[in-house]
mmCIF file of C-alpha atoms in Angstrom:
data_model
loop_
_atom_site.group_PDB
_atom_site.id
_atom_site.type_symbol
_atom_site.label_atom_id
_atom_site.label_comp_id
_atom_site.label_asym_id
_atom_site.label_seq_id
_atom_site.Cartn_x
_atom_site.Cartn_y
_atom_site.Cartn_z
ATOM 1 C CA UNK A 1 97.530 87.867 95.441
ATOM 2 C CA UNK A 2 101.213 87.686 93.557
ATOM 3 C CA UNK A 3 101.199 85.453 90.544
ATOM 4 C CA UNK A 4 104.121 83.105 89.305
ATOM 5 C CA UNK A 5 106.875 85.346 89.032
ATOM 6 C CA UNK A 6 110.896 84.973 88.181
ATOM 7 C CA UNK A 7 113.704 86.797 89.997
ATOM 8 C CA UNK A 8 116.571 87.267 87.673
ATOM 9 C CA UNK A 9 119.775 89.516 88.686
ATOM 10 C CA UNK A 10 120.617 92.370 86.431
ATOM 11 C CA UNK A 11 118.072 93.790 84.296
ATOM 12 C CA UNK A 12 115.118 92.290 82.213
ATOM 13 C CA UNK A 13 114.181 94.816 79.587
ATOM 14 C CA UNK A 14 111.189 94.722 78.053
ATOM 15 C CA UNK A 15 109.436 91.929 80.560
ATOM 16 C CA UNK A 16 106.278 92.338 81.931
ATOM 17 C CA UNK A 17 105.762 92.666 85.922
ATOM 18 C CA UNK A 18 102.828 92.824 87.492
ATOM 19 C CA UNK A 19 102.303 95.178 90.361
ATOM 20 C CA UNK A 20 101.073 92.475 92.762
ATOM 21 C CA UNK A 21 104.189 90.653 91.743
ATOM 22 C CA UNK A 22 106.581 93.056 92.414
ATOM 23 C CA UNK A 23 105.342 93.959 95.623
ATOM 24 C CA UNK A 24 105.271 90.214 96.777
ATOM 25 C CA UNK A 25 108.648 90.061 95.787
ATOM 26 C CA UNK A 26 109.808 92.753 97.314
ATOM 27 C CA UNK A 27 108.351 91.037 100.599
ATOM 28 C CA UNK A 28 110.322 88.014 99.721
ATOM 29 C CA UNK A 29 113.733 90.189 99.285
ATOM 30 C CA UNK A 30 113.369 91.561 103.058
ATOM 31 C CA UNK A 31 114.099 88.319 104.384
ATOM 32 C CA UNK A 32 116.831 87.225 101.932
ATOM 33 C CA UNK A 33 119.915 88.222 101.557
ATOM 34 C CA UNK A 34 121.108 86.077 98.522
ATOM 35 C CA UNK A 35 120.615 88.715 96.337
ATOM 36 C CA UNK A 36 122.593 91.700 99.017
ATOM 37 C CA UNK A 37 123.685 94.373 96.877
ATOM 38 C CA UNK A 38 122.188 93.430 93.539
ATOM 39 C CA UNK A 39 120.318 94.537 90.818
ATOM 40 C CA UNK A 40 117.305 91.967 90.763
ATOM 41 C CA UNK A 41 114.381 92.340 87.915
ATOM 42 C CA UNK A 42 110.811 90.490 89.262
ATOM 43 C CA UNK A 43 109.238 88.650 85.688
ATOM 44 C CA UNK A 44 105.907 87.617 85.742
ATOM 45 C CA UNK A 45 105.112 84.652 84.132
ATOM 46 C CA UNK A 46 101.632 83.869 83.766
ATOM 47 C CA UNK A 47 98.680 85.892 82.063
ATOM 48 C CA UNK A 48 101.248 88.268 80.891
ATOM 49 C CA UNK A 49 99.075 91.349 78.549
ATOM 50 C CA UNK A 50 99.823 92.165 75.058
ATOM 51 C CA UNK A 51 101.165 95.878 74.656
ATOM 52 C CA UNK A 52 97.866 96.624 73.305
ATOM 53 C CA UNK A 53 96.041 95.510 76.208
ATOM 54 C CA UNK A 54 98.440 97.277 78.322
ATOM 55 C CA UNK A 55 97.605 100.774 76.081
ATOM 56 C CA UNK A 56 94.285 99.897 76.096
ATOM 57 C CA UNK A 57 93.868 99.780 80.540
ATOM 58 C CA UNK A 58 95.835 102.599 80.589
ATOM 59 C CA UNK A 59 93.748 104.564 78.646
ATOM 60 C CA UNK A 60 90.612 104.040 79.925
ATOM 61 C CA UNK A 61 92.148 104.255 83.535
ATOM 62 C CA UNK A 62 92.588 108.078 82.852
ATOM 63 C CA UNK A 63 89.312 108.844 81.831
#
């Protein structure tokens, strides 16, 4: 289930999106067409990981 989540156009480097997130927002986008054409960046908002918990899944997930 998506969490909170921010569409912003253009780029957000160095955000943090969640895969649940993005793919609910992608869902969103196929029935919008405010943002035709656009470069749009999906931010998650809540219960966003430090980089060292990010590292730290990531690791263990290829074990």
């Amino acid at each position: 289930m998506a969490t909170d989540y921010t569409l912003v156009e253009g780029h957000a480097d160095g955000r943090f999106t969640a895969r649940v997130d993005l793919a609910g927002s992608m869902l969103v986008l196929l029935n919008d067409d405010r943002h035709h054409r656009t470069t749009v960046s999906v931010i998650t908002t809540v219960d966003n990981p430090t980089l060292l918990q990010c590292i730290r899944r990531e690791a263990l997930a290829h074990r």
